[in-house]
Every structure is written in structure tokens, then in C-alpha cells.
Amino acid sequence: MPVQNGMFRTTLFAAVLMGLSGSAVASSAVKHSEPVDYVSPNIGGIGQLLTATVPYVQTPHGMARLAPITTPGINDRYLADKIYGFPAGPAMLMISTGKVSTQPKDYASTFDHDFETTTPYYYEADLQSWGIKAEVTASRAAAYYRFVVPPNSAAHVVLSMEDGAELKVIGDSVVEGSERVGGTVAQLSEKDGETREYFYAEFSKPFRKVETWQKDALSQSRNQTGNHIGFVAEESGAGVDQVEVRVGISYISTEQAQKNLKEQIAGRSFEQVKQQTKELWNKRLGAVQIEGGNESQRTIFYTALYRSLGRMTDITEDGRYFSGYDHKVHESNGHDFYVDDGLWDTYRSLHPLQLLLEAPQQEDMIRSYLRMYEQSGWLPSFPSMAGEQAVMIGHHAAAYILDAYSKGYRDFDLAEAYAGIRKNETEATMLPWKRGPLTSLDHVYFDKGFFPALAAGQAETVPEVTGERRQAVSVTLETSYDDWCTAQLAKILGKQDDYAYFMKLAHNYRNVFDPKIGFMAPKSADGQWVTPFDPKLGGGQGGRDYFTEMNAWTYTFHVQHDVAGLIQLMGGRDNFNAKLDQLFVEQYGTSKYQYLSQFPDSTGLVGLYAQGNEPSYHIPYLYDFSGQPWKTQRRVRQLMNIWYGDGPLGIPGDDDGGETSSWYVLSAMGFYPVCPGSPVYEIGSPLFAKSSIRMANGKEFTIIANHVSAQNKYIQSAQLNGKGLDKAWFTHAAITNGGTLDLEMGDKPNKQWGGAPEDAPPSMSPVVGS
């Protein structure tokens, strides 16, 4: 799972001093009467081991994503003791009643979660050091701040920026500027240029005195531009008790930022914008209605759904968008442009969930991927505002696009999509955290059917390999899945030669299964098994010599497109089930702290199964393929109950843009897509008595779990659209026009339901015997 650290910005300052009077107002208790009222953005604010969640105020897929900027260096945001400021586009907005300073730390304030309100549409905190109440709300591309200050106080409002920042004071109440957008971006084309984020900020009080000062030599050595700019105003008129700051943001220009602000906020009060964003969230969250469960489960569910609707980010502005793939402004031509995705994470369940709820947006997202392909020459996997990020492994746009098409959502150019996918699969390197042309290692995959690992004791000789090392077994497994997806698209387009070629590659997963040890294992370029090899602790830090953040116990089950073939490799259903059972009880082979030190992404452990990382997510549902669906029912309930909570420790691992949350949303409703690209959902065990999904076409799909409870987690019988269902899966086509999945629940497993070989979900290989 990719982790990106934010920067604490200190380069440019603009300070506003105002003498204000007034008092803070205590926040009122939240009543759970609407879906949005259940959302608790502080869930997961303490990470199990790695990255904590962020309590964003934003609109669904919005550009303005706002949260307090807390103590630098403290990863667990909920444990931070100070608020340093708030985002104002590329700037950091700070406020205090102390002395004017050029040091951001001097504006920090203590705060207390007991005097804080967090919702998707509104944030409030008491800045206790200054006696100031800070309030935040947002529109799609604008931020709205309201600060209430103590009587007879001088409030200093400060803007801070860095990285090529520019800042300009306009008139007596406006500041505008921009900052360069960077990050771990892969250069995939010859086009040069930079991406900038612009802002236009209006203050409710005029500036009366302006001061400027120059940045020190340290910043100049970083080639940063612009001045520190301070501007000072005293109170004009009696009885003033608050200052408001409205900030428009843009990736096109400061003029567009001003236009975004005026179109989305101007003429509206803070309360009106807050209410408008609340209603928008209620509409989106209300597309899923649940009945039953307890307060905690409903809170976890709607918070997870809120997190599942934050990305991708729609950066369309007034019918135009800026692309970091060619550094030009384009017309949107009626289709919004989205960035900010990580397909290694999100193809698994985030995009399939969004496809159910907002299919037209998903089609625009795919169109956005194709525009990036047109602009850069490559189909991305981790698109950011500044361009493609060189992150993780796999070219999973193949799975994402096939999944949408196979489910009937086809408002995009499939031939163009296939051209980009095929180019990725045949011309782009498979190396982890690398973008670029094929290397000698890639040719081994094509020629011998596996990505080669280093032999024991062999030093790295391939210069293109990064510090993330080869991850050879995981690369083989995930690429063979991508090849299967590519083959299906070739078949749809009538490209029979391509279909045969990629189907052959889709079987490459078999080449890294070592039947002597019963695990996926590394091979060196000469085709020999790497020895010695420890399936549990082999591969060094994060297993990265052979695997991606995990070990062989997890990746042995990473054959989403051919579970039936994997069962055959393991010697049949009994052997497969025994191995799967053992995964959930197998211990660490060392102390737990040493194991987690080597595999920090493996949080949310049940045995060696790790609910905290994406390669695990489909695994509990594999019993549906192996004749024991009742074990899937037991395990998914266990994982939901243990590793998802309603407090700051409520997320089992990195949420990765909502992917970890989306697993919960789907599983709590009772189903999950093991193999995106195959229009099939495997059935688990729903938490709620009734879950209704209003799909984008206005039709409703309802899951009813009769007599469901903590104990009644086992399916006794099922009906789909009024007909008996003896299989632990159903197709997307069965629910396209609405429908009902009716489950009879009980406290004992029905070991016959869904257990026959012919009841297994489809795989690339046919089911053989029992």
C-alpha cells in the first residue's frame, strides 16, 4: 500500500492582524437521523502501524479537501496536541491572537477532541491557546473558514506556502497566489512543464497596513521564489467578533480560482454553504439504506461509505481542466476529468462499489484515463495532479476497464482503451515502483513465463531495479491476472491472436507454484527454484525480494482469475481448504513485534491473514470456490467485528483512498467481487437485516437477511429475484434492473448450501471433481 507523507510548508507568509471582539459557541450534540449524521471522520485517526486516516471536509470527489493541519511529524493525527493551521488551496492558513511572527510554530494552538465537531461537510475546533473558534466548510472547489475570536483581541491570520510559491496582495481584502505541485511523479513523455495549484482568498475585513519581508537563504537555496508577505489591519468599526476567509482553488489560473469562488460560494453565507454540502452528502450516502444492526455498526458503515466516495478527484473547472500529463488546459467536452487514484489498491473493491452507485462518473473516470493515455503515450496506474506516480506493481487499468465493460457500462472508446492496455502489457516494464520501457527481466517473463528473482546470494545487476527490489513472485501473479483481463478485452474486440497470446500468459501464475512446498515461490532467471526459501519470513524487508509488502502465505492465494486452477495445483478442494484454514491460524515464526517489523503492512492479523493490506481482501471469499461457503460467512463476520470499529483505532491498516473502507461496505451488505473483470459477486454474510442500493439507473438492489444476528451469521437458504439460489454467487446482470437477494440466516452452518463443485463461481479453468 503506497504511503505519501505531507509537507509542512514554511516559505511564504501573509499575515492579517485584526482587532476583533466576540466569544466562542459550544457545538451541539449530533443526532443520528440521516445517513450523514452517522459519519465519524475521526475513525482510524490512530493508525494500527502505518498511516492514519484524515477527517476531510469535502464534497464527494471534490477538489477542496480540508482538514486541520496538526503537529508535524505525528503520524497518528488523532494524538496530535496542536493545530498549526488549515489548508487554503496550496497555502496553509493560520490564526492566532499572539504576536506577529514569521515562524509557523508560533501560531500553533492546543486543541481538545472533546471540543471538536467532525463531519464530512463541517469541522469545528476550539483553538484553546488563542480562545478562537475555528469553523470549516467546503464546496467542490472552494473553502470557507469562519473564525470567532475573544473580545478586544488582535487576530493575526497568516498564509504560508513553499515550493516555487507566488503570492500577491490585491486591494485591501484579497490575496492570490500559486504553488508548484510535486510528488513522486514518473516522467512518461518528452513534454516538459510544471503543475501549479492556484488560490484566490477573500477576507471579510479590510487590510489597513501591509508589511513584506524576504525569505532567508535556506529557502533560496531550494530555488524557491516569492517573498514573505505580511499585511496588517486593525478593527474598523465596533462590535466585530469574527473574520471569514473564502478561498477558491484552481489548477488552471488565479482567475479561474476567483471564478470558482464566486460561482460556488459568493452570495452564500457560511451556514448556507454548510447546509448545501450536507445535503449533497446525504444524497450520496442515502443511495444505500440499511436497516438493523446497532449504532456502532451503522456508524462504521456510513463512515466507510463516506471514505469510499472521496476519490477520484474531479478537477473539471467551468468546462475545462488542466492535465499534468501534457501540462495543457483542455476542454472537457461534457465529460468531467478525474485524477488521484491508485489502481493497485482501488481496482479491488473501491471502483466496483462506485460502479454500483455512480456508474456515469465511473465512465468519466475511464475516459479520464484514456485522455491521460492520449496526452502522455501511456495508460497510467497511479494518476496524480502532476502526472503518473511511479508506485507499486501491476498495470491494473486492464482490470478496472474490463470490470466496467463486462457489467454493461460502456460509454468510452473500448478500442482505444485496449490499445493502451496492450501497450502496457507488452511494452512497459513490470518492475516495482518503476515506469518505462521493458528491461531484461521483463523479457524473462515473456520468454520463460515468470518474472525472475535473484538467486540466493546474488547481487543486483539490473540498473533499473529500484530500492523496492524485484518483488518477483508478486509481479508474476499480478501480471498474469492483468494478462487475463487483457485477453478478455481482446476476445470482445475479436482479436483472436491477441486473445490466445494473453490467455497463455494468464497461466504464468502456475510457473511460480512449487508443489514440493505448496507455496508460490521465487525462481531465478535460469528457471531454478531459489533456495533456501522461507514462505513466511523470506524476502527481506516487506518480503520485497519476492513479494509486495507480504509473504508467500498471502500471495499463494493471489490468483483471482483462476481459483479453480489454483485448487487443482494444490491437489484438490481438501488440500486447498486445509491450506486456507491454516492461513487464519498460522503463527509468525518469530515474535509478533519482529514479524510486524519485517511486514509493517500486515496489520489486522488473524493468523497470517492481514486485513490491513489489499492483497488479502478477496481471500476470505475463496471458500465459496472450494465448497465451504459457510467458512466465508464466518470469516468475513469475524474480520468486520474485530478489525473495524467506531473509534480512532477503527481501521485495520492504511485506508488507501477508501479501499480498506470499501471492503467493509460491500462485506457488510453481504457480497464482494473476488475477480474484478468477471461480472460476478461472491456472497458472504451481511450485517444488516436489510440493505438497499439505489443504483445510478434509479433501480434498487436489496439484500434481505432474515433473522440475522451476531450468532445467525450462516446462510441456510437463498433466493435471488424470487427464485431459489443454491450458489454462493450471482451475476451483475441479475441485478442491473434491480432485484432482491433474500437470505435465510441461522446459527449453524448449512454445509450443503453452495457446496457442490458445479456451484462454484466461474474461473479461467473449469472445475474438476471435488
mmCIF file of N, CA and C in Angstrom, residues 223-327:
data_model
loop_
_atom_site.group_PDB
_atom_site.id
_atom_site.type_symbol
_atom_site.label_atom_id
_atom_site.label_comp_id
_atom_site.label_asym_id
_atom_site.label_seq_id
_atom_site.Cartn_x
_atom_site.Cartn_y
_atom_site.Cartn_z
ATOM 1 N N ASN A 223 15.777 27.052 -4.415
ATOM 2 C CA ASN A 223 15.263 27.620 -5.670
ATOM 3 C C ASN A 223 13.787 27.981 -5.567
ATOM 4 N N GLN A 224 13.380 28.424 -4.386
ATOM 5 C CA GLN A 224 12.002 28.844 -4.203
ATOM 6 C C GLN A 224 11.900 30.346 -4.476
ATOM 7 N N THR A 225 10.737 30.767 -4.979
ATOM 8 C CA THR A 225 10.579 32.156 -5.379
ATOM 9 C C THR A 225 9.507 32.823 -4.543
ATOM 10 N N GLY A 226 9.480 34.165 -4.600
ATOM 11 C CA GLY A 226 8.459 34.918 -3.907
ATOM 12 C C GLY A 226 8.960 35.455 -2.575
ATOM 13 N N ASN A 227 8.186 36.320 -1.954
ATOM 14 C CA ASN A 227 8.533 36.945 -0.689
ATOM 15 C C ASN A 227 7.605 36.466 0.408
ATOM 16 N N HIS A 228 8.110 36.557 1.645
ATOM 17 C CA HIS A 228 7.182 36.536 2.769
ATOM 18 C C HIS A 228 6.406 37.848 2.715
ATOM 19 N N ILE A 229 5.107 37.769 2.806
ATOM 20 C CA ILE A 229 4.306 38.990 2.745
ATOM 21 C C ILE A 229 3.384 39.021 3.949
ATOM 22 N N GLY A 230 3.488 40.041 4.754
ATOM 23 C CA GLY A 230 2.588 40.229 5.873
ATOM 24 C C GLY A 230 1.730 41.442 5.634
ATOM 25 N N PHE A 231 0.485 41.359 5.997
ATOM 26 C CA PHE A 231 -0.362 42.542 5.874
ATOM 27 C C PHE A 231 -1.221 42.653 7.122
ATOM 28 N N VAL A 232 -1.322 43.849 7.648
ATOM 29 C CA VAL A 232 -1.845 44.095 8.978
ATOM 30 C C VAL A 232 -3.038 45.043 8.896
ATOM 31 N N ALA A 233 -4.098 44.725 9.612
ATOM 32 C CA ALA A 233 -5.262 45.617 9.667
ATOM 33 C C ALA A 233 -5.793 45.638 11.083
ATOM 34 N N GLU A 234 -6.243 46.791 11.486
ATOM 35 C CA GLU A 234 -6.873 46.904 12.795
ATOM 36 C C GLU A 234 -8.379 46.951 12.617
ATOM 37 N N GLU A 235 -9.083 46.731 13.700
ATOM 38 C CA GLU A 235 -10.546 46.688 13.654
ATOM 39 C C GLU A 235 -11.115 47.989 13.096
ATOM 40 N N SER A 236 -12.044 47.854 12.141
ATOM 41 C CA SER A 236 -12.742 49.035 11.639
ATOM 42 C C SER A 236 -14.207 48.904 12.007
ATOM 43 N N GLY A 237 -14.626 49.651 12.983
ATOM 44 C CA GLY A 237 -16.000 49.557 13.453
ATOM 45 C C GLY A 237 -16.079 48.745 14.734
ATOM 46 N N ALA A 238 -17.027 49.050 15.546
ATOM 47 C CA ALA A 238 -17.163 48.386 16.838
ATOM 48 C C ALA A 238 -18.021 47.130 16.712
ATOM 49 N N GLY A 239 -17.820 46.219 17.647
ATOM 50 C CA GLY A 239 -18.680 45.043 17.745
ATOM 51 C C GLY A 239 -18.354 43.930 16.784
ATOM 52 N N VAL A 240 -17.215 44.022 16.094
ATOM 53 C CA VAL A 240 -16.836 42.961 15.175
ATOM 54 C C VAL A 240 -16.286 41.788 15.985
ATOM 55 N N ASP A 241 -16.798 40.585 15.734
ATOM 56 C CA ASP A 241 -16.385 39.451 16.558
ATOM 57 C C ASP A 241 -15.902 38.255 15.746
ATOM 58 N N GLN A 242 -15.825 38.372 14.433
ATOM 59 C CA GLN A 242 -15.389 37.221 13.643
ATOM 60 C C GLN A 242 -14.806 37.695 12.318
ATOM 61 N N VAL A 243 -13.990 36.829 11.739
ATOM 62 C CA VAL A 243 -13.456 37.070 10.408
ATOM 63 C C VAL A 243 -13.707 35.820 9.580
ATOM 64 N N GLU A 244 -14.130 36.030 8.359
ATOM 65 C CA GLU A 244 -14.348 34.922 7.434
ATOM 66 C C GLU A 244 -13.311 34.984 6.318
ATOM 67 N N VAL A 245 -12.879 33.810 5.871
ATOM 68 C CA VAL A 245 -11.945 33.702 4.755
ATOM 69 C C VAL A 245 -12.540 32.727 3.754
ATOM 70 N N ARG A 246 -12.741 33.194 2.535
ATOM 71 C CA ARG A 246 -13.280 32.359 1.460
ATOM 72 C C ARG A 246 -12.169 32.152 0.427
ATOM 73 N N VAL A 247 -11.903 30.902 0.088
ATOM 74 C CA VAL A 247 -10.755 30.581 -0.760
ATOM 75 C C VAL A 247 -11.207 29.739 -1.945
ATOM 76 N N GLY A 248 -11.035 30.266 -3.149
ATOM 77 C CA GLY A 248 -11.245 29.467 -4.345
ATOM 78 C C GLY A 248 -9.944 28.829 -4.771
ATOM 79 N N ILE A 249 -9.997 27.604 -5.272
ATOM 80 C CA ILE A 249 -8.788 26.936 -5.728
ATOM 81 C C ILE A 249 -8.945 26.531 -7.188
ATOM 82 N N SER A 250 -7.811 26.364 -7.862
ATOM 83 C CA SER A 250 -7.819 26.019 -9.280
ATOM 84 C C SER A 250 -6.478 25.418 -9.654
ATOM 85 N N TYR A 251 -6.475 24.604 -10.700
ATOM 86 C CA TYR A 251 -5.235 24.147 -11.310
ATOM 87 C C TYR A 251 -5.007 24.828 -12.661
ATOM 88 N N ILE A 252 -5.860 25.810 -12.983
ATOM 89 C CA ILE A 252 -5.758 26.496 -14.272
ATOM 90 C C ILE A 252 -5.130 27.875 -14.109
ATOM 91 N N SER A 253 -5.644 28.699 -13.184
ATOM 92 C CA SER A 253 -5.139 30.058 -13.021
ATOM 93 C C SER A 253 -5.756 30.678 -11.780
ATOM 94 N N THR A 254 -5.188 31.810 -11.346
ATOM 95 C CA THR A 254 -5.798 32.534 -10.233
ATOM 96 C C THR A 254 -7.146 33.112 -10.660
ATOM 97 N N GLU A 255 -7.265 33.487 -11.934
ATOM 98 C CA GLU A 255 -8.550 33.997 -12.428
ATOM 99 C C GLU A 255 -9.634 32.922 -12.325
ATOM 100 N N GLN A 256 -9.266 31.678 -12.639
ATOM 101 C CA GLN A 256 -10.224 30.599 -12.528
ATOM 102 C C GLN A 256 -10.536 30.297 -11.069
ATOM 103 N N ALA A 257 -9.540 30.428 -10.199
ATOM 104 C CA ALA A 257 -9.784 30.243 -8.769
ATOM 105 C C ALA A 257 -10.798 31.264 -8.266
ATOM 106 N N GLN A 258 -10.662 32.513 -8.733
ATOM 107 C CA GLN A 258 -11.622 33.546 -8.363
ATOM 108 C C GLN A 258 -13.010 33.205 -8.894
ATOM 109 N N LYS A 259 -13.059 32.710 -10.114
ATOM 110 C CA LYS A 259 -14.348 32.351 -10.703
ATOM 111 C C LYS A 259 -14.992 31.181 -9.952
ATOM 112 N N ASN A 260 -14.177 30.185 -9.584
ATOM 113 C CA ASN A 260 -14.712 29.063 -8.811
ATOM 114 C C ASN A 260 -15.298 29.539 -7.489
ATOM 115 N N LEU A 261 -14.587 30.461 -6.854
ATOM 116 C CA LEU A 261 -15.065 31.003 -5.583
ATOM 117 C C LEU A 261 -16.394 31.721 -5.762
ATOM 118 N N LYS A 262 -16.483 32.564 -6.764
ATOM 119 C CA LYS A 262 -17.703 33.353 -6.941
ATOM 120 C C LYS A 262 -18.887 32.480 -7.350
ATOM 121 N N GLU A 263 -18.620 31.463 -8.166
ATOM 122 C CA GLU A 263 -19.714 30.603 -8.611
ATOM 123 C C GLU A 263 -20.223 29.692 -7.496
ATOM 124 N N GLN A 264 -19.346 29.291 -6.599
ATOM 125 C CA GLN A 264 -19.717 28.269 -5.620
ATOM 126 C C GLN A 264 -20.015 28.813 -4.227
ATOM 127 N N ILE A 265 -19.476 29.985 -3.900
ATOM 128 C CA ILE A 265 -19.657 30.487 -2.535
ATOM 129 C C ILE A 265 -20.211 31.907 -2.493
ATOM 130 N N ALA A 266 -19.796 32.770 -3.408
ATOM 131 C CA ALA A 266 -20.207 34.176 -3.337
ATOM 132 C C ALA A 266 -21.724 34.306 -3.263
ATOM 133 N N GLY A 267 -22.166 35.190 -2.390
ATOM 134 C CA GLY A 267 -23.603 35.393 -2.220
ATOM 135 C C GLY A 267 -24.245 34.408 -1.268
ATOM 136 N N ARG A 268 -23.464 33.465 -0.743
ATOM 137 C CA ARG A 268 -23.992 32.491 0.211
ATOM 138 C C ARG A 268 -23.305 32.680 1.561
ATOM 139 N N SER A 269 -24.054 32.518 2.603
ATOM 140 C CA SER A 269 -23.487 32.594 3.945
ATOM 141 C C SER A 269 -22.761 31.299 4.272
ATOM 142 N N PHE A 270 -21.991 31.326 5.345
ATOM 143 C CA PHE A 270 -21.308 30.120 5.804
ATOM 144 C C PHE A 270 -22.320 29.009 6.053
ATOM 145 N N GLU A 271 -23.408 29.326 6.713
ATOM 146 C CA GLU A 271 -24.416 28.309 7.034
ATOM 147 C C GLU A 271 -25.067 27.756 5.775
ATOM 148 N N GLN A 272 -25.251 28.576 4.767
ATOM 149 C CA GLN A 272 -25.860 28.095 3.524
ATOM 150 C C GLN A 272 -24.939 27.121 2.792
ATOM 151 N N VAL A 273 -23.644 27.426 2.741
ATOM 152 C CA VAL A 273 -22.694 26.519 2.094
ATOM 153 C C VAL A 273 -22.592 25.225 2.884
ATOM 154 N N LYS A 274 -22.550 25.343 4.177
ATOM 155 C CA LYS A 274 -22.511 24.157 5.044
ATOM 156 C C LYS A 274 -23.721 23.269 4.806
ATOM 157 N N GLN A 275 -24.902 23.852 4.757
ATOM 158 C CA GLN A 275 -26.124 23.072 4.555
ATOM 159 C C GLN A 275 -26.159 22.448 3.166
ATOM 160 N N GLN A 276 -25.675 23.187 2.170
ATOM 161 C CA GLN A 276 -25.658 22.673 0.807
ATOM 162 C C GLN A 276 -24.759 21.438 0.703
ATOM 163 N N THR A 277 -23.591 21.479 1.329
ATOM 164 C CA THR A 277 -22.673 20.342 1.296
ATOM 165 C C THR A 277 -23.222 19.177 2.115
ATOM 166 N N LYS A 278 -23.892 19.485 3.213
ATOM 167 C CA LYS A 278 -24.530 18.423 3.994
ATOM 168 C C LYS A 278 -25.580 17.693 3.161
ATOM 169 N N GLU A 279 -26.400 18.451 2.460
ATOM 170 C CA GLU A 279 -27.445 17.834 1.639
ATOM 171 C C GLU A 279 -26.842 16.990 0.521
ATOM 172 N N LEU A 280 -25.736 17.440 -0.038
ATOM 173 C CA LEU A 280 -25.080 16.668 -1.084
ATOM 174 C C LEU A 280 -24.590 15.327 -0.536
ATOM 175 N N TRP A 281 -23.987 15.352 0.651
ATOM 176 C CA TRP A 281 -23.540 14.092 1.257
ATOM 177 C C TRP A 281 -24.717 13.190 1.608
ATOM 178 N N ASN A 282 -25.785 13.770 2.104
ATOM 179 C CA ASN A 282 -26.955 12.945 2.430
ATOM 180 C C ASN A 282 -27.501 12.239 1.199
ATOM 181 N N LYS A 283 -27.479 12.943 0.083
ATOM 182 C CA LYS A 283 -27.968 12.329 -1.155
ATOM 183 C C LYS A 283 -27.080 11.166 -1.560
ATOM 184 N N ARG A 284 -25.746 11.381 -1.520
ATOM 185 C CA ARG A 284 -24.821 10.322 -1.939
ATOM 186 C C ARG A 284 -24.847 9.152 -0.961
ATOM 187 N N LEU A 285 -24.763 9.427 0.316
ATOM 188 C CA LEU A 285 -24.780 8.355 1.315
ATOM 189 C C LEU A 285 -26.126 7.660 1.359
ATOM 190 N N GLY A 286 -27.182 8.415 1.104
ATOM 191 C CA GLY A 286 -28.532 7.855 1.136
ATOM 192 C C GLY A 286 -28.829 6.909 -0.004
ATOM 193 N N ALA A 287 -27.915 6.790 -0.960
ATOM 194 C CA ALA A 287 -28.087 5.798 -2.026
ATOM 195 C C ALA A 287 -28.022 4.382 -1.472
ATOM 196 N N VAL A 288 -27.492 4.243 -0.269
ATOM 197 C CA VAL A 288 -27.514 2.947 0.423
ATOM 198 C C VAL A 288 -28.270 3.129 1.734
ATOM 199 N N GLN A 289 -29.371 2.423 1.850
ATOM 200 C CA GLN A 289 -30.182 2.466 3.069
ATOM 201 C C GLN A 289 -30.046 1.132 3.790
ATOM 202 N N ILE A 290 -29.775 1.200 5.083
ATOM 203 C CA ILE A 290 -29.627 -0.021 5.874
ATOM 204 C C ILE A 290 -30.642 -0.034 7.007
ATOM 205 N N GLU A 291 -31.061 -1.236 7.344
ATOM 206 C CA GLU A 291 -31.954 -1.440 8.489
ATOM 207 C C GLU A 291 -31.364 -2.544 9.355
ATOM 208 N N GLY A 292 -31.513 -2.368 10.670
ATOM 209 C CA GLY A 292 -30.957 -3.344 11.593
ATOM 210 C C GLY A 292 -29.546 -2.959 11.992
ATOM 211 N N GLY A 293 -28.840 -3.891 12.620
ATOM 212 C CA GLY A 293 -27.525 -3.589 13.156
ATOM 213 C C GLY A 293 -27.641 -2.686 14.361
ATOM 214 N N ASN A 294 -26.501 -2.355 14.963
ATOM 215 C CA ASN A 294 -26.513 -1.455 16.108
ATOM 216 C C ASN A 294 -25.912 -0.103 15.715
ATOM 217 N N GLU A 295 -25.921 0.827 16.657
ATOM 218 C CA GLU A 295 -25.440 2.176 16.370
ATOM 219 C C GLU A 295 -23.984 2.159 15.905
ATOM 220 N N SER A 296 -23.167 1.348 16.562
ATOM 221 C CA SER A 296 -21.766 1.272 16.195
ATOM 222 C C SER A 296 -21.604 0.778 14.760
ATOM 223 N N GLN A 297 -22.328 -0.269 14.385
ATOM 224 C CA GLN A 297 -22.212 -0.801 13.029
ATOM 225 C C GLN A 297 -22.687 0.195 11.989
ATOM 226 N N ARG A 298 -23.741 0.940 12.299
ATOM 227 C CA ARG A 298 -24.210 1.939 11.346
ATOM 228 C C ARG A 298 -23.210 3.089 11.214
ATOM 229 N N THR A 299 -22.573 3.443 12.318
ATOM 230 C CA THR A 299 -21.542 4.485 12.278
ATOM 231 C C THR A 299 -20.352 4.041 11.440
ATOM 232 N N ILE A 300 -19.890 2.819 11.669
ATOM 233 C CA ILE A 300 -18.769 2.299 10.892
ATOM 234 C C ILE A 300 -19.144 2.230 9.419
ATOM 235 N N PHE A 301 -20.356 1.775 9.128
ATOM 236 C CA PHE A 301 -20.779 1.585 7.745
ATOM 237 C C PHE A 301 -20.815 2.905 6.981
ATOM 238 N N TYR A 302 -21.502 3.897 7.521
ATOM 239 C CA TYR A 302 -21.643 5.145 6.764
ATOM 240 C C TYR A 302 -20.335 5.939 6.736
ATOM 241 N N THR A 303 -19.487 5.772 7.762
ATOM 242 C CA THR A 303 -18.165 6.387 7.687
ATOM 243 C C THR A 303 -17.344 5.734 6.582
ATOM 244 N N ALA A 304 -17.428 4.414 6.485
ATOM 245 C CA ALA A 304 -16.712 3.708 5.417
ATOM 246 C C ALA A 304 -17.245 4.111 4.048
ATOM 247 N N LEU A 305 -18.551 4.297 3.931
ATOM 248 C CA LEU A 305 -19.119 4.720 2.654
ATOM 249 C C LEU A 305 -18.668 6.134 2.296
ATOM 250 N N TYR A 306 -18.620 7.019 3.286
ATOM 251 C CA TYR A 306 -18.105 8.382 3.056
ATOM 252 C C TYR A 306 -16.676 8.337 2.540
ATOM 253 N N ARG A 307 -15.869 7.488 3.131
ATOM 254 C CA ARG A 307 -14.469 7.395 2.687
ATOM 255 C C ARG A 307 -14.357 6.755 1.305
ATOM 256 N N SER A 308 -15.354 5.976 0.941
ATOM 257 C CA SER A 308 -15.345 5.320 -0.371
ATOM 258 C C SER A 308 -15.775 6.242 -1.495
ATOM 259 N N LEU A 309 -16.188 7.459 -1.163
ATOM 260 C CA LEU A 309 -16.683 8.395 -2.175
ATOM 261 C C LEU A 309 -15.834 9.657 -2.274
ATOM 262 N N GLY A 310 -14.628 9.607 -1.713
ATOM 263 C CA GLY A 310 -13.768 10.783 -1.751
ATOM 264 C C GLY A 310 -12.944 10.884 -3.021
ATOM 265 N N ARG A 311 -12.467 9.762 -3.532
ATOM 266 C CA ARG A 311 -11.630 9.722 -4.728
ATOM 267 C C ARG A 311 -12.323 8.918 -5.805
ATOM 268 N N MET A 312 -12.006 9.090 -7.086
ATOM 269 C CA MET A 312 -11.029 10.006 -7.648
ATOM 270 C C MET A 312 -11.506 11.459 -7.490
ATOM 271 N N THR A 313 -10.614 12.411 -7.815
ATOM 272 C CA THR A 313 -10.936 13.816 -7.667
ATOM 273 C C THR A 313 -11.298 14.430 -9.013
ATOM 274 N N ASP A 314 -12.462 15.066 -9.067
ATOM 275 C CA ASP A 314 -12.930 15.735 -10.272
ATOM 276 C C ASP A 314 -12.299 17.123 -10.331
ATOM 277 N N ILE A 315 -11.392 17.338 -11.287
ATOM 278 C CA ILE A 315 -10.712 18.633 -11.391
ATOM 279 C C ILE A 315 -11.209 19.437 -12.592
ATOM 280 N N THR A 316 -12.416 19.149 -13.027
ATOM 281 C CA THR A 316 -13.029 19.935 -14.098
ATOM 282 C C THR A 316 -13.436 21.291 -13.547
ATOM 283 N N GLU A 317 -13.079 22.350 -14.262
ATOM 284 C CA GLU A 317 -13.382 23.702 -13.810
ATOM 285 C C GLU A 317 -14.054 24.471 -14.938
ATOM 286 N N ASP A 318 -15.324 24.675 -14.793
ATOM 287 C CA ASP A 318 -16.046 25.513 -15.744
ATOM 288 C C ASP A 318 -15.881 24.997 -17.170
ATOM 289 N N GLY A 319 -15.967 23.669 -17.328
ATOM 290 C CA GLY A 319 -15.877 23.071 -18.647
ATOM 291 C C GLY A 319 -14.473 22.871 -19.170
ATOM 292 N N ARG A 320 -13.465 23.077 -18.307
ATOM 293 C CA ARG A 320 -12.074 22.888 -18.709
ATOM 294 C C ARG A 320 -11.334 22.138 -17.611
ATOM 295 N N TYR A 321 -10.142 21.642 -17.955
ATOM 296 C CA TYR A 321 -9.295 21.021 -16.937
ATOM 297 C C TYR A 321 -7.837 21.153 -17.343
ATOM 298 N N PHE A 322 -6.967 21.212 -16.342
ATOM 299 C CA PHE A 322 -5.530 21.178 -16.577
ATOM 300 C C PHE A 322 -5.051 19.751 -16.408
ATOM 301 N N SER A 323 -4.224 19.283 -17.347
ATOM 302 C CA SER A 323 -3.673 17.934 -17.267
ATOM 303 C C SER A 323 -2.188 17.983 -16.963
ATOM 304 N N GLY A 324 -1.779 17.251 -15.932
ATOM 305 C CA GLY A 324 -0.367 17.119 -15.622
ATOM 306 C C GLY A 324 0.353 16.182 -16.563
ATOM 307 N N TYR A 325 -0.395 15.608 -17.547
ATOM 308 C CA TYR A 325 0.216 14.662 -18.482
ATOM 309 C C TYR A 325 0.757 15.329 -19.739
ATOM 310 N N ASP A 326 0.289 16.529 -20.034
ATOM 311 C CA ASP A 326 0.908 17.316 -21.108
ATOM 312 C C ASP A 326 1.025 18.788 -20.733
ATOM 313 N N HIS A 327 0.618 19.114 -19.482
ATOM 314 C CA HIS A 327 0.734 20.467 -18.944
ATOM 315 C C HIS A 327 -0.003 21.492 -19.797
#
